[in-house]
Amino acid sequence: MLSELKRRKLKVAVITDYFPTSVQPWAGHSAYQTLLRLAKQCDVEVFYPESVYPKVFTPRSRTYHSLDRTYEPPGLVTHYLPFWAMPVISRPLNGWLAARAVRKQVEAFAPDVILSYIVYPDGYAAVRVARRLHIPAVLTAIGSDLNRISGSLVKRMTRYALRRATAVVTVSRDLLVTARRLGARVERSEAILNGCDTQKFRPRDRLSARKTLDVPLNQQIVLYVGRLDLRKGLIELIEAMAALRQRRPKVHCYIVGEGADRTLLNDCVARCEMESHITFVPSCSTERVATWIAAADLLTLPSYKEGCPNVILESLCSGRPVVATNVGGIPELMDEASGRLVAPKKVDQLTRALDEVLSEHWNADALADKHHRNWQDVSDDLYAVLEKATGITDRS
């Protein structure tokens, strides 16, 4: 078996719904970028278990039966495989349902190893299918899957998946501690920090980027890129911007992204009378995000919890300083030489940090030189884990 594997590419089946779709082509960015590069070394196919709700029970935040299952992100063979579920009610069963949805197709692919992103339900499904096929399973935890476990039954399933996995990878050392506390074996778990596309995210001329975006050239731009989720600290950001406006009349915050909390955020903007200083921008392509970062004076991420947020790396590789909360894996990505770290939910600290960073001169090239980890680095590290999991140590 091992000698045969040494003569051919490793076959990797990826079970995850943390991945681009026809509706959200920007979703699962870190997984997609890593797998795109892994596919140069391995035979990779992605199996996306899609939970489908009955129309009457579909939340407004979801689009009923909206995925185009013929959609295929460039460079990767992808199978979108539906299973029926119910909001909240079926969550403890979703791991089993996802496993049942993908099992036949994964078995037909005949992989050497199964890789998953998100521990539950995807990692749980990966472990179940891998045990049936008598092959190893490697689970990747991204942050919210371990930091926000919903309910005791889901926690039991998460623990089961972590204990039974051949190997567990986390996107930060902080998250690795959590994974091990929940059951991941010390000798079979490690942290692999995210990277970014250093060809797209690099120092660029700020004024040219602003002209491309058609935004005022004389603004002091504070940028947020991510989900419109209150747990990202966006209420605190709006309140901090209101305080900052008193001494910086040209400051303007652009919030790039979409999410279920948009209405609440609009209300907060109105309450703070910040309509002329805060602009919401729809989610956009990676290339467009790179232009927004180039146009900004700084990027901010005042989240309550995080794993290893790509957008911080993207900003630093672009030579733009960051103001973020000292939670999760963020302190592993940056320090005071790259911006400012503040406590979560502290508007006064956030206001002061934004003001300080806007007051300083930042050397874009020096910031970018210090932060240059790319997706090929991530792929290489993951490939080593997959090889170890399959018992392969020498492949020509």
CSV table of C-alpha atoms in Angstrom, one decimal:
chain,number,residue,atom,x,y,z
A,1,MET,CA,0.0,0.0,0.0
A,2,LEU,CA,2.7,2.5,1.0
A,3,SER,CA,4.9,1.7,-1.9
A,4,GLU,CA,2.0,2.2,-4.3
A,5,LEU,CA,1.2,5.6,-2.7
A,6,LYS,CA,4.8,6.7,-3.2
A,7,ARG,CA,4.4,6.2,-6.9
A,8,ARG,CA,1.3,8.4,-7.3
A,9,LYS,CA,-0.3,11.5,-6.0
A,10,LEU,CA,-2.0,11.4,-2.6
A,11,LYS,CA,-5.8,11.3,-3.1
A,12,VAL,CA,-7.5,13.8,-0.7
A,13,ALA,CA,-11.2,14.0,-0.2
A,14,VAL,CA,-12.3,17.2,1.4
A,15,ILE,CA,-15.6,17.3,3.3
A,16,THR,CA,-16.6,20.9,4.1
A,17,ASP,CA,-19.2,23.5,3.7
A,18,TYR,CA,-16.6,26.2,4.5
A,19,PHE,CA,-16.1,26.8,0.8
A,20,PRO,CA,-17.2,29.0,-2.1
A,21,THR,CA,-20.7,28.5,-3.6
A,22,SER,CA,-22.6,30.1,-6.5
A,23,VAL,CA,-24.4,32.3,-3.9
A,24,GLN,CA,-21.3,33.2,-1.9
A,25,PRO,CA,-18.2,32.8,-4.1
A,26,TRP,CA,-16.0,34.5,-1.5
A,27,ALA,CA,-17.0,32.1,1.3
A,28,GLY,CA,-14.4,29.7,2.8
A,29,HIS,CA,-11.5,31.8,1.3
A,30,SER,CA,-8.8,30.3,3.4
A,31,ALA,CA,-9.8,26.7,2.6
A,32,TYR,CA,-10.1,27.4,-1.1
A,33,GLN,CA,-6.8,29.2,-1.4
A,34,THR,CA,-5.0,26.4,0.5
A,35,LEU,CA,-6.7,23.6,-1.4
A,36,LEU,CA,-6.0,25.3,-4.7
A,37,ARG,CA,-2.3,25.0,-4.0
A,38,LEU,CA,-2.6,21.5,-2.4
A,39,ALA,CA,-4.1,20.3,-5.7
A,40,LYS,CA,-0.8,20.9,-7.4
A,41,GLN,CA,0.7,18.1,-5.2
A,42,CYS,CA,-2.3,15.9,-4.6
A,43,ASP,CA,-5.4,14.6,-6.3
A,44,VAL,CA,-8.1,16.7,-4.5
A,45,GLU,CA,-11.9,16.7,-4.7
A,46,VAL,CA,-14.2,18.7,-2.5
A,47,PHE,CA,-17.5,17.3,-1.2
A,48,TYR,CA,-19.8,20.0,0.1
A,49,PRO,CA,-22.6,18.8,2.4
A,50,GLU,CA,-25.4,21.3,1.8
A,51,SER,CA,-28.1,21.5,4.5
A,52,VAL,CA,-31.4,22.3,2.8
A,53,TYR,CA,-34.4,23.5,4.9
A,54,PRO,CA,-38.1,23.1,4.0
A,55,LYS,CA,-39.2,26.4,2.5
A,56,VAL,CA,-41.6,27.3,5.3
A,57,PHE,CA,-38.8,26.9,7.9
A,58,THR,CA,-36.0,28.7,5.9
A,59,PRO,CA,-34.6,31.7,7.8
A,60,ARG,CA,-34.5,35.0,6.0
A,61,SER,CA,-30.7,34.9,6.2
A,62,ARG,CA,-30.7,31.9,3.9
A,63,THR,CA,-31.7,31.5,0.3
A,64,TYR,CA,-34.1,28.6,-0.3
A,65,HIS,CA,-32.7,26.0,-2.8
A,66,SER,CA,-30.5,28.7,-4.2
A,67,LEU,CA,-27.2,26.9,-4.7
A,68,ASP,CA,-26.2,26.1,-8.3
A,69,ARG,CA,-24.9,22.6,-7.8
A,70,THR,CA,-23.2,22.6,-11.2
A,71,TYR,CA,-21.0,25.6,-10.0
A,72,GLU,CA,-17.3,24.7,-9.6
A,73,PRO,CA,-14.8,27.1,-8.1
A,74,PRO,CA,-11.9,27.5,-10.6
A,75,GLY,CA,-9.2,24.8,-10.2
A,76,LEU,CA,-11.0,22.4,-7.9
A,77,VAL,CA,-13.5,19.5,-8.6
A,78,THR,CA,-16.4,20.2,-6.3
A,79,HIS,CA,-19.5,18.2,-5.5
A,80,TYR,CA,-22.5,20.0,-3.8
A,81,LEU,CA,-24.5,17.3,-2.1
A,82,PRO,CA,-27.8,18.3,-0.4
A,83,PHE,CA,-29.4,16.8,2.8
A,84,TRP,CA,-32.6,17.8,4.4
A,85,ALA,CA,-32.3,19.5,7.8
A,86,MET,CA,-34.3,21.7,10.2
A,87,PRO,CA,-33.0,25.0,11.6
A,88,VAL,CA,-31.7,24.4,15.2
A,89,ILE,CA,-33.7,21.2,15.7
A,90,SER,CA,-31.6,19.0,13.5
A,91,ARG,CA,-28.2,20.5,14.4
A,92,PRO,CA,-27.1,17.5,16.7
A,93,LEU,CA,-27.9,15.2,13.7
A,94,ASN,CA,-26.3,17.3,11.0
A,95,GLY,CA,-23.0,15.5,11.3
A,96,TRP,CA,-24.6,12.1,10.7
A,97,LEU,CA,-26.8,13.6,7.9
A,98,ALA,CA,-23.8,15.2,6.2
A,99,ALA,CA,-21.9,11.9,6.4
A,100,ARG,CA,-24.8,10.1,4.8
A,101,ALA,CA,-25.0,12.7,2.1
A,102,VAL,CA,-21.4,12.5,1.0
A,103,ARG,CA,-20.4,8.9,1.7
A,104,LYS,CA,-21.2,7.2,-1.6
A,105,GLN,CA,-19.4,9.9,-3.7
A,106,VAL,CA,-16.4,9.9,-1.3
A,107,GLU,CA,-16.2,6.1,-1.5
A,108,ALA,CA,-16.3,6.3,-5.3
A,109,PHE,CA,-13.4,8.7,-5.3
A,110,ALA,CA,-11.4,6.2,-3.2
A,111,PRO,CA,-9.3,8.7,-1.3
A,112,ASP,CA,-6.2,7.9,0.8
A,113,VAL,CA,-7.2,10.5,3.4
A,114,ILE,CA,-10.2,12.7,4.3
A,115,LEU,CA,-9.6,16.3,5.2
A,116,SER,CA,-12.3,18.6,6.7
A,117,TYR,CA,-12.7,22.2,7.6
A,118,ILE,CA,-15.0,23.0,10.5
A,119,VAL,CA,-15.0,20.3,13.2
A,120,TYR,CA,-18.8,20.0,13.5
A,121,PRO,CA,-20.7,18.9,11.5
A,122,ASP,CA,-18.1,18.5,8.7
A,123,GLY,CA,-15.3,17.0,10.8
A,124,TYR,CA,-17.7,14.7,12.5
A,125,ALA,CA,-18.9,13.5,9.1
A,126,ALA,CA,-15.3,13.1,7.9
A,127,VAL,CA,-14.4,10.9,10.9
A,128,ARG,CA,-17.5,8.7,10.3
A,129,VAL,CA,-16.8,8.2,6.6
A,130,ALA,CA,-13.1,7.7,7.2
A,131,ARG,CA,-13.8,5.0,9.7
A,132,ARG,CA,-16.1,3.2,7.3
A,133,LEU,CA,-13.4,3.3,4.6
A,134,HIS,CA,-10.6,2.5,7.0
A,135,ILE,CA,-8.6,5.6,6.1
A,136,PRO,CA,-7.2,8.5,8.1
A,137,ALA,CA,-9.2,11.7,8.8
A,138,VAL,CA,-7.5,15.1,9.3
A,139,LEU,CA,-9.7,17.8,10.9
A,140,THR,CA,-9.1,21.6,10.6
A,141,ALA,CA,-10.6,23.9,13.2
A,142,ILE,CA,-11.1,27.5,12.0
A,143,GLY,CA,-12.2,29.2,15.3
A,144,SER,CA,-16.0,29.6,15.6
A,145,ASP,CA,-16.4,25.8,15.4
A,146,LEU,CA,-14.7,25.5,18.8
A,147,ASN,CA,-15.2,28.9,20.3
A,148,ARG,CA,-19.0,28.9,19.8
A,149,ILE,CA,-20.3,25.4,20.3
A,150,SER,CA,-24.2,25.4,20.5
A,151,GLY,CA,-25.5,22.9,23.0
A,152,SER,CA,-24.3,19.9,24.9
A,153,LEU,CA,-25.2,17.4,22.2
A,154,VAL,CA,-23.1,19.3,19.6
A,155,LYS,CA,-20.3,19.5,22.1
A,156,ARG,CA,-20.4,15.7,22.5
A,157,MET,CA,-20.2,15.3,18.8
A,158,THR,CA,-17.3,17.8,18.6
A,159,ARG,CA,-15.4,16.0,21.3
A,160,TYR,CA,-16.0,12.7,19.5
A,161,ALA,CA,-14.6,14.0,16.2
A,162,LEU,CA,-11.5,15.5,17.9
A,163,ARG,CA,-10.7,12.3,19.8
A,164,ARG,CA,-11.3,10.0,16.8
A,165,ALA,CA,-9.4,12.1,14.2
A,166,THR,CA,-6.1,10.9,13.0
A,167,ALA,CA,-4.8,14.5,13.2
A,168,VAL,CA,-6.2,17.9,14.1
A,169,VAL,CA,-5.0,21.2,12.7
A,170,THR,CA,-6.0,24.6,14.1
A,171,VAL,CA,-5.4,28.0,12.6
A,172,SER,CA,-3.8,29.5,15.7
A,173,ARG,CA,-1.9,28.3,18.8
A,174,ASP,CA,-4.6,29.8,21.0
A,175,LEU,CA,-7.2,27.6,19.2
A,176,LEU,CA,-4.9,24.6,19.6
A,177,VAL,CA,-5.2,24.9,23.4
A,178,THR,CA,-9.0,24.8,23.0
A,179,ALA,CA,-8.9,21.8,20.7
A,180,ARG,CA,-6.7,19.8,23.0
A,181,ARG,CA,-8.9,20.7,26.0
A,182,LEU,CA,-11.9,19.3,24.0
A,183,GLY,CA,-10.2,16.1,23.2
A,184,ALA,CA,-7.6,16.4,20.4
A,185,ARG,CA,-4.5,14.3,21.2
A,186,VAL,CA,-1.4,16.4,21.9
A,187,GLU,CA,0.9,14.2,19.8
A,188,ARG,CA,-1.5,14.4,16.8
A,189,SER,CA,-2.5,18.1,16.8
A,190,GLU,CA,-0.7,21.2,15.7
A,191,ALA,CA,-1.3,24.8,14.7
A,192,ILE,CA,-0.9,26.0,11.1
A,193,LEU,CA,-1.4,29.7,10.8
A,194,ASN,CA,-3.2,31.1,7.8
A,195,GLY,CA,-1.5,33.0,5.0
A,196,CYS,CA,-2.6,35.3,2.2
A,197,ASP,CA,-2.1,35.9,-1.5
A,198,THR,CA,1.0,38.1,-1.4
A,199,GLN,CA,0.6,38.8,-5.2
A,200,LYS,CA,-2.7,40.5,-4.6
A,201,PHE,CA,-2.0,41.9,-1.1
A,202,ARG,CA,1.1,44.0,-1.4
A,203,PRO,CA,1.9,47.7,-0.9
A,204,ARG,CA,0.1,49.9,-3.5
A,205,ASP,CA,-0.4,53.6,-4.0
A,206,ARG,CA,-3.2,54.8,-1.7
A,207,LEU,CA,-4.4,57.7,-3.9
A,208,SER,CA,-4.6,55.4,-7.0
A,209,ALA,CA,-6.7,52.9,-5.0
A,210,ARG,CA,-9.0,55.7,-3.9
A,211,LYS,CA,-9.5,56.9,-7.4
A,212,THR,CA,-10.3,53.4,-8.5
A,213,LEU,CA,-13.0,53.2,-5.8
A,214,ASP,CA,-14.2,56.8,-6.3
A,215,VAL,CA,-13.8,57.8,-2.7
A,216,PRO,CA,-12.5,61.2,-1.5
A,217,LEU,CA,-8.8,61.5,-1.6
A,218,ASN,CA,-8.5,63.6,1.6
A,219,GLN,CA,-10.4,61.3,3.9
A,220,GLN,CA,-8.8,59.4,6.8
A,221,ILE,CA,-10.2,55.9,6.0
A,222,VAL,CA,-10.8,53.3,8.7
A,223,LEU,CA,-11.7,50.0,7.1
A,224,TYR,CA,-13.6,46.9,8.3
A,225,VAL,CA,-13.9,43.8,6.1
A,226,GLY,CA,-16.0,40.9,7.3
A,227,ARG,CA,-19.4,39.7,8.3
A,228,LEU,CA,-22.0,42.1,9.6
A,229,ASP,CA,-22.2,40.4,13.0
A,230,LEU,CA,-22.5,42.1,16.3
A,231,ARG,CA,-19.9,39.7,17.7
A,232,LYS,CA,-17.4,41.4,15.4
A,233,GLY,CA,-17.5,44.4,17.7
A,234,LEU,CA,-19.2,46.6,15.1
A,235,ILE,CA,-21.5,48.5,17.6
A,236,GLU,CA,-18.3,49.4,19.5
A,237,LEU,CA,-16.7,50.5,16.2
A,238,ILE,CA,-19.6,52.8,15.3
A,239,GLU,CA,-19.5,54.3,18.8
A,240,ALA,CA,-15.7,54.7,18.6
A,241,MET,CA,-16.0,56.4,15.2
A,242,ALA,CA,-18.6,58.8,16.7
A,243,ALA,CA,-16.2,59.8,19.4
A,244,LEU,CA,-13.3,60.0,17.0
A,245,ARG,CA,-15.2,62.3,14.6
A,246,GLN,CA,-15.1,65.1,17.3
A,247,ARG,CA,-11.4,65.6,16.8
A,248,ARG,CA,-11.0,64.2,13.3
A,249,PRO,CA,-13.8,65.6,11.0
A,250,LYS,CA,-12.3,64.0,7.9
A,251,VAL,CA,-12.4,60.4,9.3
A,252,HIS,CA,-14.6,58.0,7.5
A,253,CYS,CA,-15.3,54.3,8.1
A,254,TYR,CA,-16.1,51.9,5.3
A,255,ILE,CA,-17.7,48.6,6.4
A,256,VAL,CA,-17.3,46.0,3.7
A,257,GLY,CA,-19.4,42.9,4.0
A,258,GLU,CA,-22.9,41.4,4.5
A,259,GLY,CA,-24.7,39.7,7.3
A,260,ALA,CA,-27.9,39.3,9.4
A,261,ASP,CA,-27.2,42.2,11.7
A,262,ARG,CA,-27.2,45.0,9.0
A,263,THR,CA,-30.5,46.4,10.3
A,264,LEU,CA,-29.2,46.7,13.9
A,265,LEU,CA,-26.0,48.4,12.6
A,266,ASN,CA,-28.0,50.8,10.5
A,267,ASP,CA,-30.0,51.7,13.6
A,268,CYS,CA,-26.8,52.3,15.6
A,269,VAL,CA,-25.4,54.5,12.8
A,270,ALA,CA,-28.6,56.6,12.9
A,271,ARG,CA,-28.6,56.8,16.7
A,272,CYS,CA,-25.0,58.1,16.7
A,273,GLU,CA,-25.8,60.5,13.8
A,274,MET,CA,-22.9,59.0,11.8
A,275,GLU,CA,-24.7,58.6,8.4
A,276,SER,CA,-22.2,61.0,6.7
A,277,HIS,CA,-19.1,59.3,8.3
A,278,ILE,CA,-19.9,55.5,7.9
A,279,THR,CA,-20.6,53.8,4.6
A,280,PHE,CA,-21.7,50.2,4.1
A,281,VAL,CA,-20.2,48.4,1.1
A,282,PRO,CA,-21.4,45.0,-0.2
A,283,SER,CA,-19.2,42.0,-0.1
A,284,CYS,CA,-16.8,41.9,-3.1
A,285,SER,CA,-14.1,39.9,-4.8
A,286,THR,CA,-10.6,39.3,-3.4
A,287,GLU,CA,-9.2,41.8,-5.9
A,288,ARG,CA,-11.7,44.4,-4.8
A,289,VAL,CA,-10.9,43.8,-1.1
A,290,ALA,CA,-7.2,44.3,-1.9
A,291,THR,CA,-8.1,47.7,-3.5
A,292,TRP,CA,-10.1,48.7,-0.4
A,293,ILE,CA,-7.2,47.8,1.9
A,294,ALA,CA,-4.8,49.8,-0.3
A,295,ALA,CA,-7.1,52.8,-0.1
A,296,ALA,CA,-7.3,52.7,3.7
A,297,ASP,CA,-5.2,54.3,6.4
A,298,LEU,CA,-5.8,51.4,8.7
A,299,LEU,CA,-7.9,48.2,9.0
A,300,THR,CA,-9.8,47.4,12.2
A,301,LEU,CA,-11.2,44.2,13.6
A,302,PRO,CA,-12.7,44.7,17.1
A,303,SER,CA,-14.1,41.1,17.4
A,304,TYR,CA,-15.1,39.5,20.7
A,305,LYS,CA,-13.6,36.2,19.5
A,306,GLU,CA,-11.4,35.1,16.5
A,307,GLY,CA,-9.4,32.3,15.1
A,308,CYS,CA,-6.7,33.4,12.7
A,309,PRO,CA,-8.4,36.2,10.7
A,310,ASN,CA,-7.1,36.4,7.1
A,311,VAL,CA,-8.0,40.0,6.8
A,312,ILE,CA,-5.3,41.0,9.3
A,313,LEU,CA,-2.6,39.3,7.3
A,314,GLU,CA,-4.0,40.8,4.1
A,315,SER,CA,-3.8,44.3,5.6
A,316,LEU,CA,-0.3,43.8,7.0
A,317,CYS,CA,1.0,42.3,3.7
A,318,SER,CA,-0.5,45.4,2.0
A,319,GLY,CA,1.5,47.6,4.3
A,320,ARG,CA,-1.5,48.9,6.3
A,321,PRO,CA,-1.5,49.0,10.1
A,322,VAL,CA,-4.2,47.2,12.1
A,323,VAL,CA,-6.3,48.0,15.2
A,324,ALA,CA,-7.7,44.8,16.6
A,325,THR,CA,-8.7,43.1,19.8
A,326,ASN,CA,-6.3,40.9,21.6
A,327,VAL,CA,-8.4,37.8,21.3
A,328,GLY,CA,-7.9,34.3,19.8
A,329,GLY,CA,-5.0,34.1,17.4
A,330,ILE,CA,-4.8,37.8,16.7
A,331,PRO,CA,-1.8,38.4,19.0
A,332,GLU,CA,0.1,35.7,17.1
A,333,LEU,CA,-0.3,37.7,13.9
A,334,MET,CA,0.6,41.2,15.0
A,335,ASP,CA,2.0,43.4,17.8
A,336,GLU,CA,2.3,47.0,18.7
A,337,ALA,CA,4.8,47.5,15.9
A,338,SER,CA,2.1,46.6,13.4
A,339,GLY,CA,-0.7,48.7,14.9
A,340,ARG,CA,-2.6,48.4,18.2
A,341,LEU,CA,-4.2,45.6,20.3
A,342,VAL,CA,-7.1,46.5,22.6
A,343,ALA,CA,-9.5,44.7,24.9
A,344,PRO,CA,-12.8,43.6,23.3
A,345,LYS,CA,-16.0,45.7,24.1
A,346,LYS,CA,-13.9,48.7,25.2
A,347,VAL,CA,-15.0,51.7,23.2
A,348,ASP,CA,-12.6,54.1,24.9
A,349,GLN,CA,-9.6,51.9,24.2
A,350,LEU,CA,-10.7,51.4,20.6
A,351,THR,CA,-11.2,55.1,20.1
A,352,ARG,CA,-7.7,55.9,21.5
A,353,ALA,CA,-6.0,53.2,19.4
A,354,LEU,CA,-7.6,54.4,16.2
A,355,ASP,CA,-6.6,57.9,16.9
A,356,GLU,CA,-3.0,56.8,17.7
A,357,VAL,CA,-2.6,54.8,14.6
A,358,LEU,CA,-4.0,57.6,12.4
A,359,SER,CA,-1.5,60.0,14.0
A,360,GLU,CA,1.6,57.8,13.2
A,361,HIS,CA,3.5,57.5,10.0
A,362,TRP,CA,3.7,53.8,8.9
A,363,ASN,CA,6.3,52.4,6.5
A,364,ALA,CA,4.2,50.2,4.2
A,365,ASP,CA,7.2,48.3,2.8
A,366,ALA,CA,8.5,47.5,6.3
A,367,LEU,CA,5.1,46.2,7.4
A,368,ALA,CA,4.8,44.0,4.3
A,369,ASP,CA,8.4,42.7,4.7
A,370,LYS,CA,7.6,41.6,8.2
A,371,HIS,CA,4.4,39.8,7.3
A,372,HIS,CA,4.8,37.6,4.2
A,373,ARG,CA,3.4,34.2,4.9
A,374,ASN,CA,1.5,33.0,1.8
A,375,TRP,CA,-0.9,30.3,0.9
A,376,GLN,CA,1.8,28.1,-0.5
A,377,ASP,CA,3.5,28.0,2.9
A,378,VAL,CA,0.1,26.9,4.4
A,379,SER,CA,-0.4,24.2,1.8
A,380,ASP,CA,3.1,22.9,2.3
A,381,ASP,CA,2.6,22.6,6.1
A,382,LEU,CA,-0.8,20.9,5.6
A,383,TYR,CA,0.7,18.5,3.0
A,384,ALA,CA,3.2,17.4,5.6
A,385,VAL,CA,0.4,16.6,8.1
A,386,LEU,CA,-1.5,14.6,5.4
A,387,GLU,CA,1.6,12.6,4.6
A,388,LYS,CA,2.2,11.9,8.2
A,389,ALA,CA,-1.4,10.8,8.7
A,390,THR,CA,-1.2,8.3,5.9
A,391,GLY,CA,2.1,7.0,7.2
A,392,ILE,CA,4.0,8.3,4.2
A,393,THR,CA,7.4,9.8,4.9
A,394,ASP,CA,9.1,9.5,1.6
A,395,ARG,CA,7.5,10.4,-1.7
A,396,SER,CA,9.3,10.8,-5.0
